[in-house]
Amino acid sequence: MARIGRQRTVQDRSVHLRQDEVTADLLLDTVTADRVSLDRMSIDGALTVRSCRIDELVIDHVETDALMVVNSRIGRLTVRNASIGCEVTVIDSALDFLALHSCGTTRLERLRVEELVQVNALRGTLHIRDTRVSSLTVRSQAMGGRLGRPSVVVRGLKTREDLTFDDLWLSTMELADVETGELTLRRVRLDEPLRASELRCSETVRLNGLVIPAEVSTITNSTVKGSVEVRNLGLCDSSGGDVAGATARLALHNTTVMSLTSASAASSVISLHGSSVTGTLGLPSGSSRYSLDSSSSVGDMELAGQVFRNGAQVLSFLDRSFTEVTAVALESVRSALAKRNRNREVDELYYLARQREATALPLLRRAIGRGFLGGVLGWGVRARNPARVLGVGVLLTAVALHLTGAVRDPGRGLTDVTAAGRSFVLALALWLNVGTGMPSDFRTAGWTALAVSFTVAGMLFTTLIVGIVIRKLVR
């Protein structure tokens, strides 16, 4: 190797070649060395490192058609400022540390890296496949030029610690079959929607300052044993239309996460489709909201001191937190209240949920459900509904008896207070079945049928009211 260049430094098992030209392909085959440095060289062909054992290999400002490291054992591999159009390929090798700076199209396949893989100032597509590393960082903004914005495609990657993408403007990002401790996307801007599938994170997924187009970005068939934190999800200008009024959308399909939080100043929606939050769903802040479909589930929900004294407060809270008030959203809040033994509010949520469910029924069943079971009987949890109906029934019956003169003596007018009182007492006796009997004039078949009807209805309402009150007192 020392014979290649005129400007060289050789010391023991190390060699430094600089500012020289090679008029053919350069092949380092089965080389064993402590340190090899190629600095500002020009190679008319490809640079290949094959079956080598080198403690440190530095390739800096080397002009070559292609750079390939294959089937080698290298301690520290550093590639800086590869020439435009030079494809950097590192495959079937074992390394301690890998650093790439300002490189074009890069392929990393079937690697074993004991420490950090660091990629800075990416200028072309980055392909990573079937690779094991301790941690991987892709950092620094890569501006688009005549070659277009770079892309990142990662498949079959396993990192023991963390996977980080920081300060990037990419054309596309595709993550598939990735196993890592932490996944971080910080200040990443994408021209195409994010596509991630089969992610397995043992700790946390952080999406901070992710800017995506109007199309829905997706995370599919994934598992996060820790939290998913979404901060400042934004919409890129290339989406067209009214960006100020548009919404950035991120969807989780068939995905399980421990907890989920979202906070964005711009309008954003995190959707769950066939997905579950086994722990806590955090309250969205800013202009962020959630969307839950019927096949999603939430174990618990952060309430942050929210109080629900009536249905209006419940619906206002749901409108702020979700894109629409659905049965799943109501059930999620109800379950969270039940875990905190806030039973009065649990009953309110149960009533609203059953009323919402009834709206999807056919017309007749909807009328029975919402009108009678909900409006009259209160679904067995609202005592005020049957109490209100019972009170109105007693008053209307008393008015009817008084107007018809059923208990009014001859010669007494409608303004007779005593007759009105007798009508009210009789109406109360009919509805509540207090056993006062009936006047002898009313012992006819018609009056008997009417009395039985009132008594049955009264027993239903009183039993229901007493049962609801006892249930509340026992709890």
Short mmCIF file of C-alpha atoms in Angstrom, two decimals:
data_model
loop_
_atom_site.label_atom_id
_atom_site.label_comp_id
_atom_site.label_asym_id
_atom_site.label_seq_id
_atom_site.Cartn_x
_atom_site.Cartn_y
_atom_site.Cartn_z
CA MET A 1 0.00 0.00 0.00
CA ALA A 2 2.85 2.35 0.71
CA ARG A 3 3.89 2.16 -2.91
CA ILE A 4 0.60 3.59 -4.22
CA GLY A 5 1.17 7.25 -3.52
CA ARG A 6 4.05 9.64 -3.58
CA GLN A 7 2.74 11.54 -0.54
CA ARG A 8 2.52 8.98 2.17
CA THR A 9 3.34 8.33 5.78
CA VAL A 10 4.15 4.83 6.98
CA GLN A 11 4.58 4.04 10.64
CA ASP A 12 4.65 0.49 11.93
CA ARG A 13 1.30 -1.04 10.91
CA SER A 14 -0.27 2.28 9.87
CA VAL A 15 -0.30 4.11 6.54
CA HIS A 16 -1.57 7.53 5.48
CA LEU A 17 -2.05 8.23 1.74
CA ARG A 18 -2.95 11.77 0.69
CA GLN A 19 -3.41 13.97 -2.36
CA ASP A 20 -2.63 11.36 -4.95
CA GLU A 21 -4.22 9.90 -8.09
CA VAL A 22 -4.90 6.27 -8.90
CA THR A 23 -5.64 5.57 -12.55
CA ALA A 24 -7.45 2.27 -11.93
CA ASP A 25 -9.67 0.58 -9.35
CA LEU A 26 -8.16 0.45 -5.89
CA LEU A 27 -8.61 -2.82 -4.00
CA LEU A 28 -7.55 -3.39 -0.42
CA ASP A 29 -7.80 -7.16 -0.06
CA THR A 30 -7.02 -9.07 3.14
CA VAL A 31 -5.14 -6.10 4.58
CA THR A 32 -4.29 -6.15 8.28
CA ALA A 33 -3.36 -2.80 9.81
CA ASP A 34 -3.71 -0.58 12.84
CA ARG A 35 -4.75 2.52 10.89
CA VAL A 36 -5.35 3.27 7.22
CA SER A 37 -6.09 6.82 6.09
CA LEU A 38 -6.95 7.89 2.53
CA ASP A 39 -7.07 11.68 2.28
CA ARG A 40 -7.98 13.80 -0.77
CA MET A 41 -7.26 11.12 -3.32
CA SER A 42 -8.61 10.65 -6.85
CA ILE A 43 -9.39 7.13 -8.05
CA ASP A 44 -10.44 6.40 -11.62
CA GLY A 45 -12.76 3.55 -10.67
CA ALA A 46 -14.02 1.97 -7.48
CA LEU A 47 -12.47 1.78 -4.04
CA THR A 48 -13.03 -1.63 -2.47
CA VAL A 49 -12.08 -2.83 0.99
CA ARG A 50 -12.50 -6.60 1.15
CA SER A 51 -11.72 -9.16 3.84
CA CYS A 52 -9.62 -6.71 5.83
CA ARG A 53 -8.86 -6.39 9.54
CA ILE A 54 -8.18 -2.74 10.32
CA ASP A 55 -8.43 -1.04 13.68
CA GLU A 56 -9.22 2.36 12.13
CA LEU A 57 -10.08 3.20 8.51
CA VAL A 58 -10.54 6.85 7.48
CA ILE A 59 -11.65 7.79 3.94
CA ASP A 60 -11.78 11.57 3.57
CA HIS A 61 -12.42 13.62 0.40
CA VAL A 62 -11.76 10.68 -1.91
CA GLU A 63 -13.07 11.04 -5.46
CA THR A 64 -14.17 7.62 -6.69
CA ASP A 65 -16.98 6.06 -8.67
CA ALA A 66 -18.03 3.78 -5.81
CA LEU A 67 -16.86 2.89 -2.33
CA MET A 68 -17.44 -0.60 -0.95
CA VAL A 69 -16.47 -2.22 2.33
CA VAL A 70 -17.31 -5.91 2.35
CA ASN A 71 -16.65 -8.87 4.61
CA SER A 72 -14.25 -6.97 6.83
CA ARG A 73 -13.55 -6.44 10.52
CA ILE A 74 -12.95 -2.76 11.22
CA GLY A 75 -12.73 -1.03 14.57
CA ARG A 76 -13.60 2.54 13.53
CA LEU A 77 -14.76 3.31 10.01
CA THR A 78 -15.05 6.98 9.00
CA VAL A 79 -16.16 8.17 5.57
CA ARG A 80 -16.30 11.92 4.96
CA ASN A 81 -17.21 14.05 1.95
CA ALA A 82 -17.66 11.34 -0.66
CA SER A 83 -17.81 12.66 -4.21
CA ILE A 84 -21.16 13.35 -5.87
CA GLY A 85 -22.47 10.23 -7.53
CA CYS A 86 -20.34 7.92 -5.39
CA GLU A 87 -22.40 5.16 -3.79
CA VAL A 88 -21.13 4.11 -0.37
CA THR A 89 -21.77 0.45 0.43
CA VAL A 90 -20.87 -1.32 3.65
CA ILE A 91 -22.06 -4.93 3.80
CA ASP A 92 -21.35 -8.20 5.60
CA SER A 93 -18.94 -6.59 8.03
CA ALA A 94 -18.36 -6.18 11.76
CA LEU A 95 -17.44 -2.78 13.18
CA ASP A 96 -17.05 -1.07 16.50
CA PHE A 97 -17.98 2.42 15.26
CA LEU A 98 -19.24 3.81 11.95
CA ALA A 99 -19.35 7.51 11.00
CA LEU A 100 -20.58 8.81 7.63
CA HIS A 101 -20.51 12.52 6.84
CA SER A 102 -21.77 14.23 3.68
CA CYS A 103 -22.22 11.09 1.60
CA GLY A 104 -24.55 10.38 -1.29
CA THR A 105 -26.50 7.15 -1.72
CA THR A 106 -25.50 4.85 1.13
CA ARG A 107 -26.23 1.16 1.69
CA LEU A 108 -25.63 -0.55 5.02
CA GLU A 109 -26.54 -4.23 4.91
CA ARG A 110 -25.93 -7.16 7.22
CA LEU A 111 -23.70 -5.24 9.61
CA ARG A 112 -22.83 -5.80 13.26
CA VAL A 113 -21.83 -2.56 14.96
CA GLU A 114 -20.88 -2.73 18.62
CA GLU A 115 -21.22 0.99 19.31
CA LEU A 116 -22.66 3.99 17.47
CA VAL A 117 -23.57 4.42 13.82
CA GLN A 118 -23.62 8.15 13.03
CA VAL A 119 -24.76 9.60 9.69
CA ASN A 120 -24.45 13.36 9.18
CA ALA A 121 -25.40 15.64 6.27
CA LEU A 122 -27.03 12.95 4.18
CA ARG A 123 -27.06 13.83 0.46
CA GLY A 124 -28.68 10.72 -1.01
CA THR A 125 -30.88 7.77 -0.19
CA LEU A 126 -29.93 5.84 2.93
CA HIS A 127 -30.71 2.10 2.82
CA ILE A 128 -30.28 0.06 5.99
CA ARG A 129 -31.16 -3.64 5.95
CA ASP A 130 -30.68 -6.62 8.28
CA THR A 131 -28.32 -4.78 10.60
CA ARG A 132 -27.59 -4.89 14.34
CA VAL A 133 -26.20 -1.82 16.09
CA SER A 134 -25.97 -0.41 19.58
CA SER A 135 -27.46 2.93 18.50
CA LEU A 136 -28.04 4.77 15.24
CA THR A 137 -28.22 8.52 14.68
CA VAL A 138 -29.03 10.25 11.41
CA ARG A 139 -28.54 13.97 11.94
CA SER A 140 -28.33 17.36 10.26
CA GLN A 141 -30.45 19.03 7.63
CA ALA A 142 -29.98 17.73 4.10
CA MET A 143 -31.09 20.44 1.68
CA GLY A 144 -32.56 19.53 -1.66
CA GLY A 145 -30.50 20.29 -4.72
CA ARG A 146 -30.50 19.13 -8.31
CA LEU A 147 -30.42 15.52 -7.09
CA GLY A 148 -33.54 16.03 -5.00
CA ARG A 149 -34.09 15.50 -1.33
CA PRO A 150 -32.66 12.32 0.23
CA SER A 151 -34.74 9.37 1.42
CA VAL A 152 -34.39 6.93 4.30
CA VAL A 153 -35.40 3.28 3.98
CA VAL A 154 -34.80 1.06 7.01
CA ARG A 155 -35.71 -2.63 7.07
CA GLY A 156 -34.68 -5.32 9.50
CA LEU A 157 -32.79 -3.06 11.93
CA LYS A 158 -32.15 -3.95 15.57
CA THR A 159 -30.71 -1.38 17.95
CA ARG A 160 -30.00 -2.16 21.58
CA GLU A 161 -30.38 1.44 22.72
CA ASP A 162 -31.86 4.14 20.51
CA LEU A 163 -32.67 5.10 16.93
CA THR A 164 -32.64 8.87 16.28
CA PHE A 165 -33.46 11.03 13.25
CA ASP A 166 -32.72 14.67 13.92
CA ASP A 167 -33.00 17.87 11.86
CA LEU A 168 -33.73 16.32 8.46
CA TRP A 169 -35.70 17.31 5.37
CA LEU A 170 -36.40 14.10 3.49
CA SER A 171 -38.35 13.05 0.48
CA THR A 172 -39.63 9.84 2.09
CA MET A 173 -39.07 7.81 5.23
CA GLU A 174 -39.94 4.13 5.45
CA LEU A 175 -39.35 2.05 8.56
CA ALA A 176 -40.13 -1.67 8.57
CA ASP A 177 -39.26 -4.48 10.96
CA VAL A 178 -37.35 -2.20 13.34
CA GLU A 179 -36.57 -3.22 16.90
CA THR A 180 -35.18 -0.58 19.23
CA GLY A 181 -35.22 0.73 22.75
CA GLU A 182 -36.15 4.33 21.86
CA LEU A 183 -37.24 5.80 18.54
CA THR A 184 -36.92 9.57 18.13
CA LEU A 185 -37.93 11.74 15.18
CA ARG A 186 -36.94 15.30 16.02
CA ARG A 187 -37.46 18.19 13.58
CA VAL A 188 -38.01 15.84 10.66
CA ARG A 189 -39.79 17.18 7.59
CA LEU A 190 -41.20 14.79 4.98
CA ASP A 191 -42.44 15.44 1.47
CA GLU A 192 -44.29 12.11 1.49
CA PRO A 193 -46.30 10.54 4.33
CA LEU A 194 -44.42 8.59 6.98
CA ARG A 195 -44.73 4.83 6.56
CA ALA A 196 -43.72 2.71 9.55
CA SER A 197 -44.63 -0.92 10.13
CA GLU A 198 -43.64 -3.67 12.54
CA LEU A 199 -41.93 -1.36 14.98
CA ARG A 200 -41.02 -2.94 18.30
CA CYS A 201 -39.94 -0.38 20.90
CA SER A 202 -39.17 -1.47 24.43
CA GLU A 203 -39.24 2.06 25.82
CA THR A 204 -40.39 5.25 24.07
CA VAL A 205 -41.36 6.65 20.68
CA ARG A 206 -40.90 10.42 20.47
CA LEU A 207 -42.14 12.45 17.52
CA ASN A 208 -41.13 16.06 18.15
CA GLY A 209 -41.57 18.66 15.43
CA LEU A 210 -42.50 16.12 12.75
CA VAL A 211 -43.81 17.91 9.63
CA ILE A 212 -45.80 15.76 7.21
CA PRO A 213 -48.00 16.27 4.12
CA ALA A 214 -51.79 16.30 4.22
CA GLU A 215 -52.05 12.58 3.45
CA VAL A 216 -52.33 10.35 6.51
CA SER A 217 -49.03 9.06 7.88
CA THR A 218 -49.28 5.58 9.39
CA ILE A 219 -47.70 3.34 12.00
CA THR A 220 -48.88 -0.23 11.39
CA ASN A 221 -48.64 -3.58 13.19
CA SER A 222 -46.36 -2.19 15.87
CA THR A 223 -45.79 -2.57 19.60
CA VAL A 224 -44.51 0.09 21.98
CA LYS A 225 -44.03 -1.16 25.52
CA GLY A 226 -43.52 2.39 26.74
CA SER A 227 -45.01 5.73 25.79
CA VAL A 228 -45.68 7.39 22.45
CA GLU A 229 -45.12 11.15 22.71
CA VAL A 230 -46.23 13.38 19.84
CA ARG A 231 -45.21 17.04 20.05
CA ASN A 232 -45.84 19.80 17.50
CA LEU A 233 -47.06 17.63 14.66
CA GLY A 234 -47.27 19.96 11.68
CA LEU A 235 -48.32 20.16 8.05
CA CYS A 236 -45.83 21.02 5.32
CA ASP A 237 -46.45 23.81 2.81
CA SER A 238 -46.20 21.44 -0.16
CA SER A 239 -49.56 19.91 0.76
CA GLY A 240 -51.30 22.68 -1.16
CA GLY A 241 -54.60 24.34 -0.34
CA ASP A 242 -55.26 26.22 2.86
CA VAL A 243 -52.46 24.95 5.09
CA ALA A 244 -53.64 27.14 7.97
CA GLY A 245 -56.97 25.35 8.07
CA ALA A 246 -55.72 21.86 7.25
CA THR A 247 -54.99 19.09 9.71
CA ALA A 248 -51.91 16.92 10.10
CA ARG A 249 -52.93 13.30 10.57
CA LEU A 250 -51.06 10.36 12.07
CA ALA A 251 -52.82 6.98 12.26
CA LEU A 252 -51.97 3.92 14.35
CA HIS A 253 -53.23 0.70 12.73
CA ASN A 254 -53.27 -2.60 14.65
CA THR A 255 -50.80 -1.14 17.11
CA THR A 256 -50.43 -1.55 20.86
CA VAL A 257 -48.87 1.17 23.01
CA MET A 258 -48.52 1.58 26.75
CA SER A 259 -49.43 5.28 26.78
CA LEU A 260 -50.08 8.06 24.27
CA THR A 261 -49.78 11.83 24.61
CA SER A 262 -50.16 14.57 22.01
CA ALA A 263 -49.57 18.32 22.08
CA SER A 264 -49.49 20.49 18.97
CA ALA A 265 -50.00 24.18 18.34
CA ALA A 266 -51.25 23.45 14.81
CA SER A 267 -54.32 21.35 14.11
CA SER A 268 -53.47 17.64 14.31
CA VAL A 269 -55.29 14.35 14.78
CA ILE A 270 -53.92 11.08 16.16
CA SER A 271 -56.16 8.22 15.00
CA LEU A 272 -56.42 4.73 16.45
CA HIS A 273 -57.69 2.02 14.11
CA GLY A 274 -57.87 -1.43 15.65
CA SER A 275 -55.28 -0.25 18.16
CA SER A 276 -55.14 -0.19 21.93
CA VAL A 277 -53.63 1.97 24.64
CA THR A 278 -53.03 -0.45 27.48
CA GLY A 279 -52.04 2.27 29.94
CA THR A 280 -53.04 5.92 29.94
CA LEU A 281 -54.27 8.11 27.10
CA GLY A 282 -53.03 11.61 27.92
CA LEU A 283 -55.17 14.66 27.43
CA PRO A 284 -54.37 16.37 24.11
CA SER A 285 -53.24 19.96 24.40
CA GLY A 286 -53.21 22.83 21.97
CA SER A 287 -55.04 22.00 18.74
CA SER A 288 -54.39 18.28 18.92
CA ARG A 289 -57.20 15.73 19.16
CA TYR A 290 -57.73 11.97 19.05
CA SER A 291 -59.89 9.79 16.86
CA LEU A 292 -60.99 6.32 18.02
CA ASP A 293 -62.74 3.78 15.86
CA SER A 294 -65.06 1.08 17.19
CA SER A 295 -62.31 -1.57 17.30
CA SER A 296 -59.91 0.50 19.43
CA SER A 297 -59.62 0.41 23.20
CA VAL A 298 -58.19 2.63 25.94
CA GLY A 299 -57.23 1.25 29.35
CA ASP A 300 -57.23 4.55 31.21
CA MET A 301 -57.43 8.24 30.43
CA GLU A 302 -55.82 11.23 32.04
CA LEU A 303 -58.52 13.53 33.40
CA ALA A 304 -56.36 16.28 34.97
CA GLY A 305 -59.00 17.42 37.45
CA GLN A 306 -61.89 17.42 34.98
CA VAL A 307 -65.30 17.41 36.66
CA PHE A 308 -68.48 16.25 34.90
CA ARG A 309 -71.54 17.48 36.74
CA ASN A 310 -73.86 17.21 33.75
CA GLY A 311 -74.02 16.01 30.17
CA ALA A 312 -73.02 19.40 28.75
CA GLN A 313 -69.68 19.30 30.57
CA VAL A 314 -69.06 15.75 29.36
CA LEU A 315 -69.78 16.63 25.73
CA SER A 316 -67.65 19.79 25.95
CA PHE A 317 -64.71 17.75 27.24
CA LEU A 318 -65.14 15.13 24.53
CA ASP A 319 -65.37 17.78 21.80
CA ARG A 320 -62.04 19.21 22.96
CA SER A 321 -60.32 15.83 23.14
CA PHE A 322 -61.79 13.86 20.23
CA THR A 323 -62.75 14.56 16.64
CA GLU A 324 -66.26 13.24 17.33
CA VAL A 325 -68.23 12.00 20.31
CA THR A 326 -68.48 8.25 19.83
CA ALA A 327 -69.45 5.36 22.06
CA VAL A 328 -65.78 4.35 22.30
CA ALA A 329 -64.79 7.83 23.46
CA LEU A 330 -67.57 7.86 26.05
CA GLU A 331 -66.63 4.39 27.27
CA SER A 332 -62.97 5.43 27.57
CA VAL A 333 -63.85 8.37 29.82
CA ARG A 334 -66.37 6.26 31.78
CA SER A 335 -63.77 3.57 32.41
CA ALA A 336 -61.29 6.18 33.62
CA LEU A 337 -63.87 7.60 36.04
CA ALA A 338 -64.72 4.11 37.30
CA LYS A 339 -61.05 3.48 38.13
CA ARG A 340 -61.17 6.59 40.31
CA ASN A 341 -64.49 5.61 42.00
CA ARG A 342 -66.24 8.73 40.70
CA ASN A 343 -69.50 6.81 40.55
CA ARG A 344 -71.89 9.71 40.02
CA GLU A 345 -70.00 10.77 36.92
CA VAL A 346 -69.73 7.13 35.81
CA ASP A 347 -73.54 6.95 35.77
CA GLU A 348 -73.73 10.15 33.73
CA LEU A 349 -71.28 8.75 31.16
CA TYR A 350 -73.15 5.42 31.07
CA TYR A 351 -76.41 7.21 30.35
CA LEU A 352 -74.90 9.28 27.55
CA ALA A 353 -73.19 6.23 26.05
CA ARG A 354 -76.42 4.22 25.94
CA GLN A 355 -78.27 7.15 24.41
CA ARG A 356 -75.59 7.42 21.71
CA GLU A 357 -75.74 3.69 21.01
CA ALA A 358 -79.50 3.88 20.56
CA THR A 359 -79.16 6.44 17.76
CA ALA A 360 -77.73 3.71 15.49
CA LEU A 361 -80.79 1.46 15.91
CA PRO A 362 -83.77 1.26 13.50
CA LEU A 363 -86.50 3.84 13.96
CA LEU A 364 -88.84 1.81 16.22
CA ARG A 365 -86.06 0.42 18.41
CA ARG A 366 -84.46 3.86 18.54
CA ALA A 367 -87.72 5.38 19.78
CA ILE A 368 -88.08 2.69 22.44
CA GLY A 369 -84.45 2.97 23.49
CA ARG A 370 -83.96 6.72 23.56
CA GLY A 371 -87.55 7.63 24.41
CA PHE A 372 -88.69 5.04 26.94
CA LEU A 373 -85.59 3.28 28.30
CA GLY A 374 -83.49 6.46 28.28
CA GLY A 375 -85.89 9.37 28.55
CA VAL A 376 -88.40 7.72 30.91
CA LEU A 377 -86.47 5.06 32.82
CA GLY A 378 -83.05 6.76 32.65
CA TRP A 379 -81.34 3.49 31.69
CA GLY A 380 -81.52 2.45 35.33
CA VAL A 381 -78.85 4.95 36.49
CA ARG A 382 -80.60 8.33 36.39
CA ALA A 383 -83.12 8.59 39.21
CA ARG A 384 -84.33 12.01 38.14
CA ASN A 385 -85.79 10.73 34.86
CA PRO A 386 -88.35 8.27 36.38
CA ALA A 387 -88.92 10.65 39.31
CA ARG A 388 -89.71 13.45 36.88
CA VAL A 389 -92.08 11.25 34.87
CA LEU A 390 -93.77 10.01 38.05
CA GLY A 391 -94.29 13.52 39.36
CA VAL A 392 -95.66 14.76 36.04
CA GLY A 393 -97.97 11.71 35.86
CA VAL A 394 -99.37 12.38 39.34
CA LEU A 395 -100.00 16.06 38.59
CA LEU A 396 -101.66 15.37 35.22
CA THR A 397 -103.86 12.70 36.79
CA ALA A 398 -104.87 15.07 39.59
CA VAL A 399 -105.73 17.81 37.08
CA ALA A 400 -107.78 15.35 34.99
CA LEU A 401 -109.70 14.12 38.03
CA HIS A 402 -110.40 17.66 39.16
CA LEU A 403 -111.52 18.88 35.73
CA THR A 404 -113.85 15.91 35.22
CA GLY A 405 -115.38 16.34 38.67
CA ALA A 406 -114.70 12.75 39.63
CA VAL A 407 -114.20 13.63 43.31
CA ARG A 408 -115.85 17.05 43.37
CA ASP A 409 -119.14 17.39 45.23
CA PRO A 410 -122.10 18.78 43.32
CA GLY A 411 -122.26 22.55 43.39
CA ARG A 412 -118.53 23.06 43.95
CA GLY A 413 -116.56 24.85 41.23
CA LEU A 414 -113.10 24.33 39.80
CA THR A 415 -111.69 26.83 42.27
CA ASP A 416 -112.59 24.69 45.27
CA VAL A 417 -109.27 24.00 47.01
CA THR A 418 -110.65 21.05 49.00
CA ALA A 419 -111.83 19.29 45.85
CA ALA A 420 -108.47 19.96 44.16
CA GLY A 421 -106.69 18.48 47.21
CA ARG A 422 -108.90 15.39 47.13
CA SER A 423 -108.12 14.95 43.42
CA PHE A 424 -104.40 15.18 44.11
CA VAL A 425 -104.57 12.69 46.99
CA LEU A 426 -106.52 10.24 44.84
CA ALA A 427 -104.02 10.63 41.98
CA LEU A 428 -101.20 10.01 44.44
CA ALA A 429 -102.95 6.91 45.76
CA LEU A 430 -103.51 5.58 42.23
CA TRP A 431 -99.84 5.99 41.21
CA LEU A 432 -98.15 5.01 44.46
CA ASN A 433 -100.57 2.22 45.51
CA VAL A 434 -100.78 3.47 49.07
CA GLY A 435 -103.95 1.47 49.76
CA THR A 436 -106.36 4.32 50.56
CA GLY A 437 -109.12 2.68 48.60
CA MET A 438 -111.46 4.40 46.17
CA PRO A 439 -114.83 6.16 46.55
CA SER A 440 -117.82 3.85 46.22
CA ASP A 441 -118.93 5.65 43.08
CA PHE A 442 -115.75 4.55 41.28
CA ARG A 443 -116.06 0.80 41.88
CA THR A 444 -116.72 -0.01 38.27
CA ALA A 445 -114.85 -2.13 35.76
CA GLY A 446 -113.47 0.93 33.98
CA TRP A 447 -112.22 2.58 37.14
CA THR A 448 -110.73 -0.71 38.32
CA ALA A 449 -108.77 -1.13 35.07
CA LEU A 450 -107.61 2.48 35.31
CA ALA A 451 -106.53 2.02 38.92
CA VAL A 452 -104.62 -1.17 38.09
CA SER A 453 -102.84 0.56 35.19
CA PHE A 454 -101.79 3.49 37.35
CA THR A 455 -100.67 1.16 40.14
CA VAL A 456 -98.51 -0.96 37.83
CA ALA A 457 -96.87 2.10 36.34
CA GLY A 458 -96.38 3.61 39.78
CA MET A 459 -94.80 0.41 41.13
CA LEU A 460 -92.41 0.37 38.18
CA PHE A 461 -91.29 3.95 38.75
CA THR A 462 -91.09 3.79 42.54
CA THR A 463 -89.19 0.48 42.49
CA LEU A 464 -86.75 1.87 39.93
CA ILE A 465 -86.22 5.10 41.84
CA VAL A 466 -85.68 3.32 45.15
CA GLY A 467 -83.30 0.83 43.50
CA ILE A 468 -81.21 3.60 41.92
CA VAL A 469 -81.03 5.55 45.20
CA ILE A 470 -80.07 2.45 47.24
CA ARG A 471 -77.40 1.57 44.64
CA LYS A 472 -75.91 5.06 44.91
CA LEU A 473 -75.95 4.92 48.72
CA VAL A 474 -74.35 1.47 48.86
CA ARG A 475 -71.51 2.56 46.55
#
